[in-house]
XYZ file of C-alpha atoms in Angstrom:
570
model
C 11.405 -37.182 -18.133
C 7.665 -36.710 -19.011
C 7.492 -40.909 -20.350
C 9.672 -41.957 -16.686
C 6.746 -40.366 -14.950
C 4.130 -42.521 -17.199
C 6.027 -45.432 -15.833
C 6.318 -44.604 -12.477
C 2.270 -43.934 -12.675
C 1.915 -47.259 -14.355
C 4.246 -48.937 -11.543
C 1.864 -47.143 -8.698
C -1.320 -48.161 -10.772
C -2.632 -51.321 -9.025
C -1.379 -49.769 -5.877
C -3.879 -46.793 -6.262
C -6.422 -49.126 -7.782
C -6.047 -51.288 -4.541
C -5.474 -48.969 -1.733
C -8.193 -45.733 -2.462
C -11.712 -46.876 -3.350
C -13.454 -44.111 -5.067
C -15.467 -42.909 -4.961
C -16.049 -43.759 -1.348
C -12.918 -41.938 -0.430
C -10.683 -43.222 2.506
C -11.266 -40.414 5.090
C -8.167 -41.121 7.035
C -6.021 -41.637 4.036
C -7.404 -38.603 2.704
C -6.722 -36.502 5.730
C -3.049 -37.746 5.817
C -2.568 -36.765 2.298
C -3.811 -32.971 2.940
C -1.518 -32.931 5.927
C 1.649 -33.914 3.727
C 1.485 -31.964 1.213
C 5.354 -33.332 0.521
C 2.911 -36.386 -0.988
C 1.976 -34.406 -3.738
C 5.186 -32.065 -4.528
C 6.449 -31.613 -8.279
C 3.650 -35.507 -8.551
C 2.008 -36.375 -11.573
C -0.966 -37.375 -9.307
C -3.949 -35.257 -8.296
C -5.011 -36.021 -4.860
C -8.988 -36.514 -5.082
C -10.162 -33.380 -2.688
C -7.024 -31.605 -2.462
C -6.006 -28.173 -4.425
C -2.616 -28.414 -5.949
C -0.220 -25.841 -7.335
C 1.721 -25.819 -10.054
C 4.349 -24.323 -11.879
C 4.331 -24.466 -15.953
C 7.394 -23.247 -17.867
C 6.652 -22.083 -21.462
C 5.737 -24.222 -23.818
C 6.535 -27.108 -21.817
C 3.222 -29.111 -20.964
C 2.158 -31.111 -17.779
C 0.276 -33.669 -17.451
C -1.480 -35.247 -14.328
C -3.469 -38.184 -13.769
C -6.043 -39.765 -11.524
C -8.206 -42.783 -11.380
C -12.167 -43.201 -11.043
C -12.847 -47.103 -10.374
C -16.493 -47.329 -10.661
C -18.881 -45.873 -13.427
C -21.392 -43.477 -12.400
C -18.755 -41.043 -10.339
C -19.586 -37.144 -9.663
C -16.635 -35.628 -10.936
C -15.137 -31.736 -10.836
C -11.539 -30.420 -11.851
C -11.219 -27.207 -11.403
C -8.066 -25.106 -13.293
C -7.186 -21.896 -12.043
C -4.366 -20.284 -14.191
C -2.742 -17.572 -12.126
C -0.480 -14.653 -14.159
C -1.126 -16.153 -17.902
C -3.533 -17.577 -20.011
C -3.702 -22.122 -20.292
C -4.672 -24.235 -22.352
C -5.534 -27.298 -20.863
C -7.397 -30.278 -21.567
C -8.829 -33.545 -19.788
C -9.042 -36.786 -21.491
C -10.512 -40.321 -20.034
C -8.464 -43.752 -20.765
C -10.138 -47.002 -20.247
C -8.218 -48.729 -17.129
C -6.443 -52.800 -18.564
C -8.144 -55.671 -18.069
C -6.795 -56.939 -14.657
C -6.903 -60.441 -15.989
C -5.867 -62.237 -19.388
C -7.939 -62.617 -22.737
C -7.367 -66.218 -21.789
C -8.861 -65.762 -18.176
C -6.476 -67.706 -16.562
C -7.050 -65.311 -13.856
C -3.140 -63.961 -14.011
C -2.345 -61.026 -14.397
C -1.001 -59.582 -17.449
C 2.621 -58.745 -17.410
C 3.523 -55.070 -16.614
C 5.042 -54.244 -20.188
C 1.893 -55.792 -21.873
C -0.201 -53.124 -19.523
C 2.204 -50.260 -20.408
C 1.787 -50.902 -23.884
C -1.876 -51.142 -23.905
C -2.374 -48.070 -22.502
C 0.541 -45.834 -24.484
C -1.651 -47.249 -27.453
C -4.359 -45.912 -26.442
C -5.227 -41.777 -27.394
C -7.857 -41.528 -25.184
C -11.307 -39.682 -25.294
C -10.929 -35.838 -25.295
C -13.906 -34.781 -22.337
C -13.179 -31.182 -22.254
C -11.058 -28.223 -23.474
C -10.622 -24.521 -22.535
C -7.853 -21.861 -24.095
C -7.964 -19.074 -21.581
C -7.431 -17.099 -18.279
C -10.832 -17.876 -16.499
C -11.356 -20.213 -13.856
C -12.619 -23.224 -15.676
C -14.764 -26.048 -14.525
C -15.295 -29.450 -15.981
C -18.621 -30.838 -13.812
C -19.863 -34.182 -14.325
C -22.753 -36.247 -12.479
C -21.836 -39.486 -13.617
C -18.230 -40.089 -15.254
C -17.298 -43.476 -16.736
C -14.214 -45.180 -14.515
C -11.095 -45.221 -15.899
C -7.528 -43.091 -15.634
C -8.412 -39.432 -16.367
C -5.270 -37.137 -17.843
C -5.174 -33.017 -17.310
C -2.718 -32.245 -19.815
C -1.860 -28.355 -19.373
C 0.221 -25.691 -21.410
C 1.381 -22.014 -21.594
C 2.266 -20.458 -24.712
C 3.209 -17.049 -23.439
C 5.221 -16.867 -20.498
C 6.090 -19.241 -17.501
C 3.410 -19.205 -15.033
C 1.854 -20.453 -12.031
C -1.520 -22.164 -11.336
C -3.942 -24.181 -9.255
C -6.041 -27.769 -9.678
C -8.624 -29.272 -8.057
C -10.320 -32.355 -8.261
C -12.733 -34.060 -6.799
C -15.361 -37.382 -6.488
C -17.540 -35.765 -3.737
C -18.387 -31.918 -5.288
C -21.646 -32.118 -3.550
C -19.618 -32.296 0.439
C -16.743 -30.778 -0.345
C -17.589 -27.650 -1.362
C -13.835 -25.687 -0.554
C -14.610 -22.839 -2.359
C -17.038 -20.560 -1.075
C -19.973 -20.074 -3.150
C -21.695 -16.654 -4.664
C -24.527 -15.006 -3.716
C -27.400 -14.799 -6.815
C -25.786 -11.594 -7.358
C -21.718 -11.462 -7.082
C -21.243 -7.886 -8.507
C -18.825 -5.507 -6.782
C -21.083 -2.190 -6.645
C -19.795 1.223 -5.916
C -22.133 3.143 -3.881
C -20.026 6.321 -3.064
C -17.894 8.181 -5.354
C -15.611 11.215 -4.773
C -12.583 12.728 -5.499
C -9.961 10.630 -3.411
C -12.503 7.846 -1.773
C -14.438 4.714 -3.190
C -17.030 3.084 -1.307
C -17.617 -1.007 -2.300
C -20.206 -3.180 -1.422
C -21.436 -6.716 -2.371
C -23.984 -9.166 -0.689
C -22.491 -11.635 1.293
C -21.726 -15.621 0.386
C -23.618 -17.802 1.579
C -21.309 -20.286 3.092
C -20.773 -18.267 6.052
C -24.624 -18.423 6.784
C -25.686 -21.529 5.502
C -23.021 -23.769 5.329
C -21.344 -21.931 8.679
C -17.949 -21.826 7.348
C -15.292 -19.265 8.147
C -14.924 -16.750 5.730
C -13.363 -13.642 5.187
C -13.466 -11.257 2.231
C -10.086 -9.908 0.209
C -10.521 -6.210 -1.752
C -7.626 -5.715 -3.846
C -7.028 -2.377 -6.090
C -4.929 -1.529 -8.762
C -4.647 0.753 -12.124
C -4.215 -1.542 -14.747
C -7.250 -4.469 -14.737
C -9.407 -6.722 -12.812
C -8.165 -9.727 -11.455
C -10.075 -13.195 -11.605
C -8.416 -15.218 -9.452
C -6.420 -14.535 -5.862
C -3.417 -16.033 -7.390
C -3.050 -13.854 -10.448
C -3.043 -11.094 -7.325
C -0.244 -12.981 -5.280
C 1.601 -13.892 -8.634
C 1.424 -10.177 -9.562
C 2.360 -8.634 -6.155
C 5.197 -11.450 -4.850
C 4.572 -14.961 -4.228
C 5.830 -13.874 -0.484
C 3.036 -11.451 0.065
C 0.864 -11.391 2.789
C -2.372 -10.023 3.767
C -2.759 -6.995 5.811
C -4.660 -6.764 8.931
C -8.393 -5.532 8.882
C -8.541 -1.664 9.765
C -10.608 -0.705 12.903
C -14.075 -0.281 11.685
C -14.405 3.588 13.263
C -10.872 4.592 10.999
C -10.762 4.778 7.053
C -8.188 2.434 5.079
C -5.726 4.255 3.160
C -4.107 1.639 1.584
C -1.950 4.346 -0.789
C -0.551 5.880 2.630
C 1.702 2.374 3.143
C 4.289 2.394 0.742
C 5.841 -0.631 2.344
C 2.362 -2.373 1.983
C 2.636 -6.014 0.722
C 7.273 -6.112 1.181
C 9.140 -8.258 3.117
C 11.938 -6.965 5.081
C 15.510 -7.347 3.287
C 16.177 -9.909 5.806
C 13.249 -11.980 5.219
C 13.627 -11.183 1.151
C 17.190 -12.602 1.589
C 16.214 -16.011 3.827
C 13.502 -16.648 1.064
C 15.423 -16.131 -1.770
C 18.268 -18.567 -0.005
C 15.590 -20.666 1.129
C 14.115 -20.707 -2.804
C 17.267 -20.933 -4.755
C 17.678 -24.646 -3.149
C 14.100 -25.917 -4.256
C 13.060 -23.653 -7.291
C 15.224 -23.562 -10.533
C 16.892 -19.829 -10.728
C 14.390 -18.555 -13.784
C 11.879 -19.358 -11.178
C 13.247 -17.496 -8.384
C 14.049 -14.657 -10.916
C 10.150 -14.227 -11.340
C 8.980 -14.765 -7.616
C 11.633 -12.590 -6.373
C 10.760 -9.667 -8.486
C 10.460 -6.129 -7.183
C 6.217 -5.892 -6.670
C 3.807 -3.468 -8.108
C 3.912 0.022 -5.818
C 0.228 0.365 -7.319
C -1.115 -2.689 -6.977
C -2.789 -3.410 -3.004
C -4.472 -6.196 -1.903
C -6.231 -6.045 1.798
C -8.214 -8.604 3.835
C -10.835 -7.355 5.568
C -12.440 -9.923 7.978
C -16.206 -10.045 7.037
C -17.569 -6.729 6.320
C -19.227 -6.506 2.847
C -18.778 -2.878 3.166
C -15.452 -1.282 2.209
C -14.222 2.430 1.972
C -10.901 3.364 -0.082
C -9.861 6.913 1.073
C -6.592 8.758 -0.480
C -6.788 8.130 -3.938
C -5.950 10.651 -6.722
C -8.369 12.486 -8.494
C -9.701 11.959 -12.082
C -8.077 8.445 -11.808
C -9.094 5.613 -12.994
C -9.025 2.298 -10.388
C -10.236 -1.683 -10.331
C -11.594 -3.202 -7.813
C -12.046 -6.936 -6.518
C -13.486 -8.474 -4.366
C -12.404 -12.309 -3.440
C -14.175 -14.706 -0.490
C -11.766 -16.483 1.010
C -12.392 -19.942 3.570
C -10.423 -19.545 6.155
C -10.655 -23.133 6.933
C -9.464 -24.317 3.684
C -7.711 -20.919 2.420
C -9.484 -21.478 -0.831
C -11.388 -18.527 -2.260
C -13.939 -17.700 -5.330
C -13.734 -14.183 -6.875
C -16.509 -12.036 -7.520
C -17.762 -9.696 -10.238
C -14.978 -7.073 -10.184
C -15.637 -3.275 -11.221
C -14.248 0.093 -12.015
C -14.532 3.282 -11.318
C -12.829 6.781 -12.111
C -12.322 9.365 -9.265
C -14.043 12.680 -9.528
C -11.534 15.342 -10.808
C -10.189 17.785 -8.424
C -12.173 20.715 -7.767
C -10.743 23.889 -9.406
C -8.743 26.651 -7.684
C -8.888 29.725 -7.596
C -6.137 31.637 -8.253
C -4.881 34.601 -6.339
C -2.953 37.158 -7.927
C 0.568 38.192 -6.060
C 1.702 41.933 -6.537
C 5.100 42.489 -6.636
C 6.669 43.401 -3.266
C 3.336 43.157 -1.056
C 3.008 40.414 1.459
C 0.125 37.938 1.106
C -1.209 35.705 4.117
C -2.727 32.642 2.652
C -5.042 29.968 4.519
C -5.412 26.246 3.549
C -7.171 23.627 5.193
C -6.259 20.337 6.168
C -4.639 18.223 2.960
C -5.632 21.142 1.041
C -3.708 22.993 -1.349
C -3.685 27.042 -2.825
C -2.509 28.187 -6.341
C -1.468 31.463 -6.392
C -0.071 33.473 -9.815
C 2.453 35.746 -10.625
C 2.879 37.705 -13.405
C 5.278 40.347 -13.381
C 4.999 43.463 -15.279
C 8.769 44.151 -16.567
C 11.225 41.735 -17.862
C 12.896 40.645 -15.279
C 16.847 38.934 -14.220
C 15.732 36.933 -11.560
C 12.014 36.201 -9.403
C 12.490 36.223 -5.522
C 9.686 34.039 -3.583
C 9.886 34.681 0.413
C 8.078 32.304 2.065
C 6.885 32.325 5.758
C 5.242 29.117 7.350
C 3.119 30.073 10.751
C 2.500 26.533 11.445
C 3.659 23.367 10.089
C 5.682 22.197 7.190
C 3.916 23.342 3.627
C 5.083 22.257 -0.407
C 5.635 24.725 -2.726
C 5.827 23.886 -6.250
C 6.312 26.677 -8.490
C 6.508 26.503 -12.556
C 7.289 29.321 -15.371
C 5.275 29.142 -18.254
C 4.428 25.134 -17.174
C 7.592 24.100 -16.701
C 8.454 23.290 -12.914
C 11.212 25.105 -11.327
C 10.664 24.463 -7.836
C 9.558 21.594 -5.384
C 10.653 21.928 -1.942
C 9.209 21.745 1.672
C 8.824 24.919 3.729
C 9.214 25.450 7.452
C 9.687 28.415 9.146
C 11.179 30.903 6.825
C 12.708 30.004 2.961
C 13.767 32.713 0.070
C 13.863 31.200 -3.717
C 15.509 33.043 -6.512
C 14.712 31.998 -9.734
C 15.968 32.756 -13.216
C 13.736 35.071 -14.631
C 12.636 35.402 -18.161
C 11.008 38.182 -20.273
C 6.786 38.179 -20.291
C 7.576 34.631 -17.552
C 4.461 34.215 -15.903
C 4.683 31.996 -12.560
C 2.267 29.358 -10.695
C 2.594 28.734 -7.191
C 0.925 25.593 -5.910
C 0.695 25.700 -2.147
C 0.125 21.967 -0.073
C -1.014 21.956 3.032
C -0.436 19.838 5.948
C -1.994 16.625 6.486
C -1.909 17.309 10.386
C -4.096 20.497 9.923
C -4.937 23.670 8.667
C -1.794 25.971 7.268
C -1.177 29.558 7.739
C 1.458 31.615 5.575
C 2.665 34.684 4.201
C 4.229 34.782 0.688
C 5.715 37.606 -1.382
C 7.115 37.250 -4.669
C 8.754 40.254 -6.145
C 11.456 40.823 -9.490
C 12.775 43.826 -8.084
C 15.893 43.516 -5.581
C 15.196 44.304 -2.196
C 15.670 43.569 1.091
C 14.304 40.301 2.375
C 10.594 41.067 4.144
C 10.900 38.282 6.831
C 14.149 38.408 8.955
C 16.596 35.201 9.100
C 16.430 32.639 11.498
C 19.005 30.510 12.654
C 18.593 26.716 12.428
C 17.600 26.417 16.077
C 14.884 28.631 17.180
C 14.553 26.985 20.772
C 14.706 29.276 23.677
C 16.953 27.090 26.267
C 16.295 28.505 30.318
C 19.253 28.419 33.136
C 18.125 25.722 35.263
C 20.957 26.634 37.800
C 19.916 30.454 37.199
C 16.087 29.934 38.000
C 15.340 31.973 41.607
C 12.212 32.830 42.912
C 11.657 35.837 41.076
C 13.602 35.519 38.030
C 14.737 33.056 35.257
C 17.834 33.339 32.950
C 17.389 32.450 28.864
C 19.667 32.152 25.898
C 18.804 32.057 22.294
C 20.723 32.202 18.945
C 21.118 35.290 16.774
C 22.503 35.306 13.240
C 24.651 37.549 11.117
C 22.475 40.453 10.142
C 21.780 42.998 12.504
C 18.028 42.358 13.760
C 15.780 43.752 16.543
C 14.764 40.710 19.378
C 11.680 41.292 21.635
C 11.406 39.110 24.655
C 7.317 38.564 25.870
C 6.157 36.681 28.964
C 2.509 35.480 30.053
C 1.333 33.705 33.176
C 0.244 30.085 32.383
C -1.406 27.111 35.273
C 0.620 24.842 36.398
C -1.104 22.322 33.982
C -0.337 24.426 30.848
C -0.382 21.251 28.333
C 1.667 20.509 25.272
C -1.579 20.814 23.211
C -2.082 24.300 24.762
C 1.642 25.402 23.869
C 0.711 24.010 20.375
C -2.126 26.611 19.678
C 0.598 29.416 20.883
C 3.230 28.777 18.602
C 1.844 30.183 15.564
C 4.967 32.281 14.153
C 3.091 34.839 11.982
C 1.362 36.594 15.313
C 3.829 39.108 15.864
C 3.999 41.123 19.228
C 1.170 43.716 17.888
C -1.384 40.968 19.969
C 0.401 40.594 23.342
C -0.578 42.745 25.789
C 2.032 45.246 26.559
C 2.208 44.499 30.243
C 3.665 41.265 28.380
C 6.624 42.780 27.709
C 10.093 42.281 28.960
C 12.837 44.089 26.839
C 13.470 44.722 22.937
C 17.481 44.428 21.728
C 19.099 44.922 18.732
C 22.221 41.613 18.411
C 24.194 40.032 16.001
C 27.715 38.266 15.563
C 29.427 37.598 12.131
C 30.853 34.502 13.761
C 27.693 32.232 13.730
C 29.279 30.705 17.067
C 29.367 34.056 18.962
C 26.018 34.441 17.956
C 23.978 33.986 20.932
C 22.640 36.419 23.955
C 21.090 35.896 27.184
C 18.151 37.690 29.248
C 17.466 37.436 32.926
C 13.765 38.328 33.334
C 13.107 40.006 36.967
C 9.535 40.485 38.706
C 8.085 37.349 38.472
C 6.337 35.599 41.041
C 7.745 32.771 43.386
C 6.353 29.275 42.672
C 4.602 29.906 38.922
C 4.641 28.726 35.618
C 5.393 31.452 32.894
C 5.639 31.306 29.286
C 8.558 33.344 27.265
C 8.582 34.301 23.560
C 11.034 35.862 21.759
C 10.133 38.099 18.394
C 12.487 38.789 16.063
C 11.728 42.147 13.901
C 12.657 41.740 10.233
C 12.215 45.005 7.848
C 9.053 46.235 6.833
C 7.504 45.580 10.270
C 7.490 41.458 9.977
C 8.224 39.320 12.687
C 8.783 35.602 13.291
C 8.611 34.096 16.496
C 10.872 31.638 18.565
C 9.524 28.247 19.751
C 7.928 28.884 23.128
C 9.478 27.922 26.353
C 7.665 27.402 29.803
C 9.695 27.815 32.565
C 8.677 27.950 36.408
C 10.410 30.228 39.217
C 11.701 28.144 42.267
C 9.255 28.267 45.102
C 11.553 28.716 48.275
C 15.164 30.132 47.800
């Protein structure tokens, strides 16, 4: 295969040699060529000015040619290997005499030129075993057909070549500042703050450009491909974040994946063009930990929601819009502060404790009880919004489960056991609970709930002085305490919010707030529901009704709010 492509690049020869003078490059054929890039797919030649990619399968070289005419040529070839280390080197063969040793003026036949040339070994310019970006820069190369002859001797991989006989316009890859380090100017425990000067093609040169930051656990990356061949070959950039909200890249766990849908079209669409050990790789399930985010043309970047006392790399690529070619910079590392230490409360057995947390903040509470023990029993009580609980005996974890409303855990105990709760807040806001943890067997402190704790209100029933509501009960035998409060018309959803705090219990209402207090309950979970017509009320106004329900020791949990407003002719 590799010696038909030698011919065919022998056939094309005087063709080249004829139709593109270099290094004067033909504009217009040039611009065709970057247009098509169907010119250049699975070629042995390098378009002069163009970045190509390639695919190498292990230990299989490539090879690629192209032609300088006249001596004294700039010349750059640029190799950018992608997931694996090359090897790759370019050597120079003198070009055959176009006419006979005779000079006749004829032409040599075609198998005489082949010949001459397969004879030849060339001269070896330049060599590089690595994973770097690699140049090859010179001012004035001898004419003649140039070979890049490339190999990988670990694993099949991708990679990128440029070449070109005008470095000094060209210029497709944005250029460093005098300093291209990545520097880290804020640390703490779950945010990293990057910053870099600026390149100066956008100011000099006035070129588009936009900057990449990509992060990950494992290394730095030196090249945008080795990013794109790590995440999937599919992957696209994310939008810049608004400047006044911080970036929390770990937040997205679909960051980076395609839709099934659009997995399955480019799989189809692959498996007709790409050999299947090559759609095997580029089809591979991405890194979860690995994000890579284009932020427009800030060289100031914040990273919030990381985990403590963890280590994380960071890069930092310019990228030309124009061109989509982009030049890395200095990458760096840093390590997370570690999270700050706890305090631990100490539960007693049997005795309620309220516990506060703020906002994505966590508790860690202990419990140690004095007698061996058959079983522990954790009630848990959530005022506000959905909490984690985590608890573990002697470091081994037990529990992990999400709390709302009201939850009782019994646990196998185990002689001398000592217990750690770990309490997570809500991201929304602060938490509010109450917690008891107790080895004895008693009765449960916080009464049960049914699933639904909505109040529902007759519309049919409402009069001018009166509304009708239901609610559901539950098996056990509990006490119910109906409230009501005067609200404006323009009582908001954000108001109703800040009321419906569970844990404050009817001890702070007023007790003109009042309506009735019941005792109900139905061992058919069906037939458990009662009503309440509340009388006395106003014609025309808004009121808000809670219902307590009293469990034993004095604890009470309350209802979701309902407003409801009285008709205001009847």
């Amino acid at each position: 295969m590799l010696l038909s492509q030698w011919y065919f690049m022998l056939v094309l020869l005087p063709i080249c040699l004829k139709g593109q003078k270099l290094p004067t490059r033909d504009e217009e054929l040039f611009q065709m060529q970057i247009k098509d890039k169907g010119l250049f797919h699975d070629s042995s030649v390098i378009p002069d000015g163009a970045e190509i990619s390639g695919y190498l399968f292990r230990d299989n070289p490539k090879r690629y040619f192209f032609v300088v005419e006249e001596d004294n040529t700039p010349l750059s070839v640029i190799v950018t290997p992608c997931d694996a280390p090359l090897e790759w080197k370019l050597t120079l063969q003198e070009l055959p005499e176009e006419a006979s040793g005779e000079g006749s003026g004829e032409p040599e036949p075609l198998e005489q030129q082949k010949q001459q040339i397969m004879n030849e070994e060339g001269t070896e310019l330049f060599s590089y075993k690595g994973n770097d970006v690699e140049y090859f820069v010179s001012t004035n190369s001898p004419s003649g057909l140039y070979q890049l002859e490339l190999i990988s001797t670990e694993k099949d991989t991708h990679f990128k070549v440029y070449a070109t006989t005008t470095p000094e316009s060209d210029q497709p890859y944005p250029e460093l500042p005098y300093d291209p380090r990545v520097d880290v100017t804020s640390l703490g425990r779950t945010t990293v703050t990057l910053a870099w000067k600026p390149t100066p093609t956008s100011s000099i040169l006035k070129q588009p450009i936009q900057y990449c930051v990509v992060i990950n656990k494992e290394h730095n990356f030196k090249s945008i491909c080795a990013v794109e061949a790590k995440i999937n070959v599919d992957d696209a950039f994310m939008m810049a974040p608004k400047p006044v909200l911080d970036f929390s890249p770990f937040d997205f766990a679909h960051f980076g994946f395609s839709s099934e849908n659009d997995a399955s079209k480019d799989k189809h669409f692959m498996s007709k063009t790409l050999s299947t050990k090559l759609v095997r790789q580029m089809t591979s399930k991405p890194k979860d930990d690995l994000v890579k985010v284009c932020i427009g043309n800030k060289n100031i970047f914040t990273v919030s929601d990381l985990k403590p006392d963890t280590q994380y790399y960071f890069d930092v690529f310019a990228v030309n819009s124009a061109t989509n070619m982009s030049t890395a910079y200095v990458g760096t590392f840093a390590r997370t502060k570690e999270e700050a230490k706890q305090k631990t409360v100490e539960l007693k057995d049997g005795k309620v404790t309220d516990v506060f947390i703020k906002r994505k903040g966590a508790k860690f509470l202990r419990f140690a009880p004095v007698s061996s023990h058959q079983k522990a029993t954790f009630s848990v009580h959530s005022c506000l919004d959905t909490i984690q609980i985590q608890v573990r005996r002697d470091g081994k974890l037990l529990l992990s489960q999400s709390v709302e409303g009201v939850r009782q855990f019994q646990l196998r105990g185990k002689p001398k056991a000592k217990y750690l709760i770990r309490l997570k807040g809500s991201k929304k806001g602060a938490s509010m609970l109450k917690i008891l943890a107790t080895s004895k067997f008693n009765k449960q402190p916080f009464p049960s709930l049914p699933e639904d704790t909505r109040i529902k209100a007759f519309d049919k029933l409402r009069t001018c002085s009166s509304v009708t509501i239901a609610w559901l009960g539950t098996q056990e035998r509990n006490k119910y305490c109906v409230y009501k409060k005067e609200v404006d018309d323009d009582y908001s959803e954000e108001q109703k919010k800040r009321e419906q705090n569970q844990c404050m219990g009817p001890d702070t209402r007023k007790k003109s707030e009042k309506v009735i207090c019941k005792y109900f309950y139905s061992q058919n979970l069906h037939k458990a529901v009662t009503t309440e017509t509340i009388k006395g009320l106003e014609a025309g106004k808004s009121y808000m009704l809670d219902v307590y329900v009293m469990g034993h020791g004095g604890h009470s949990v309350k209802y979701q709010s309902k407003v409801v407003k009285t008709r205001k002719f009847c």
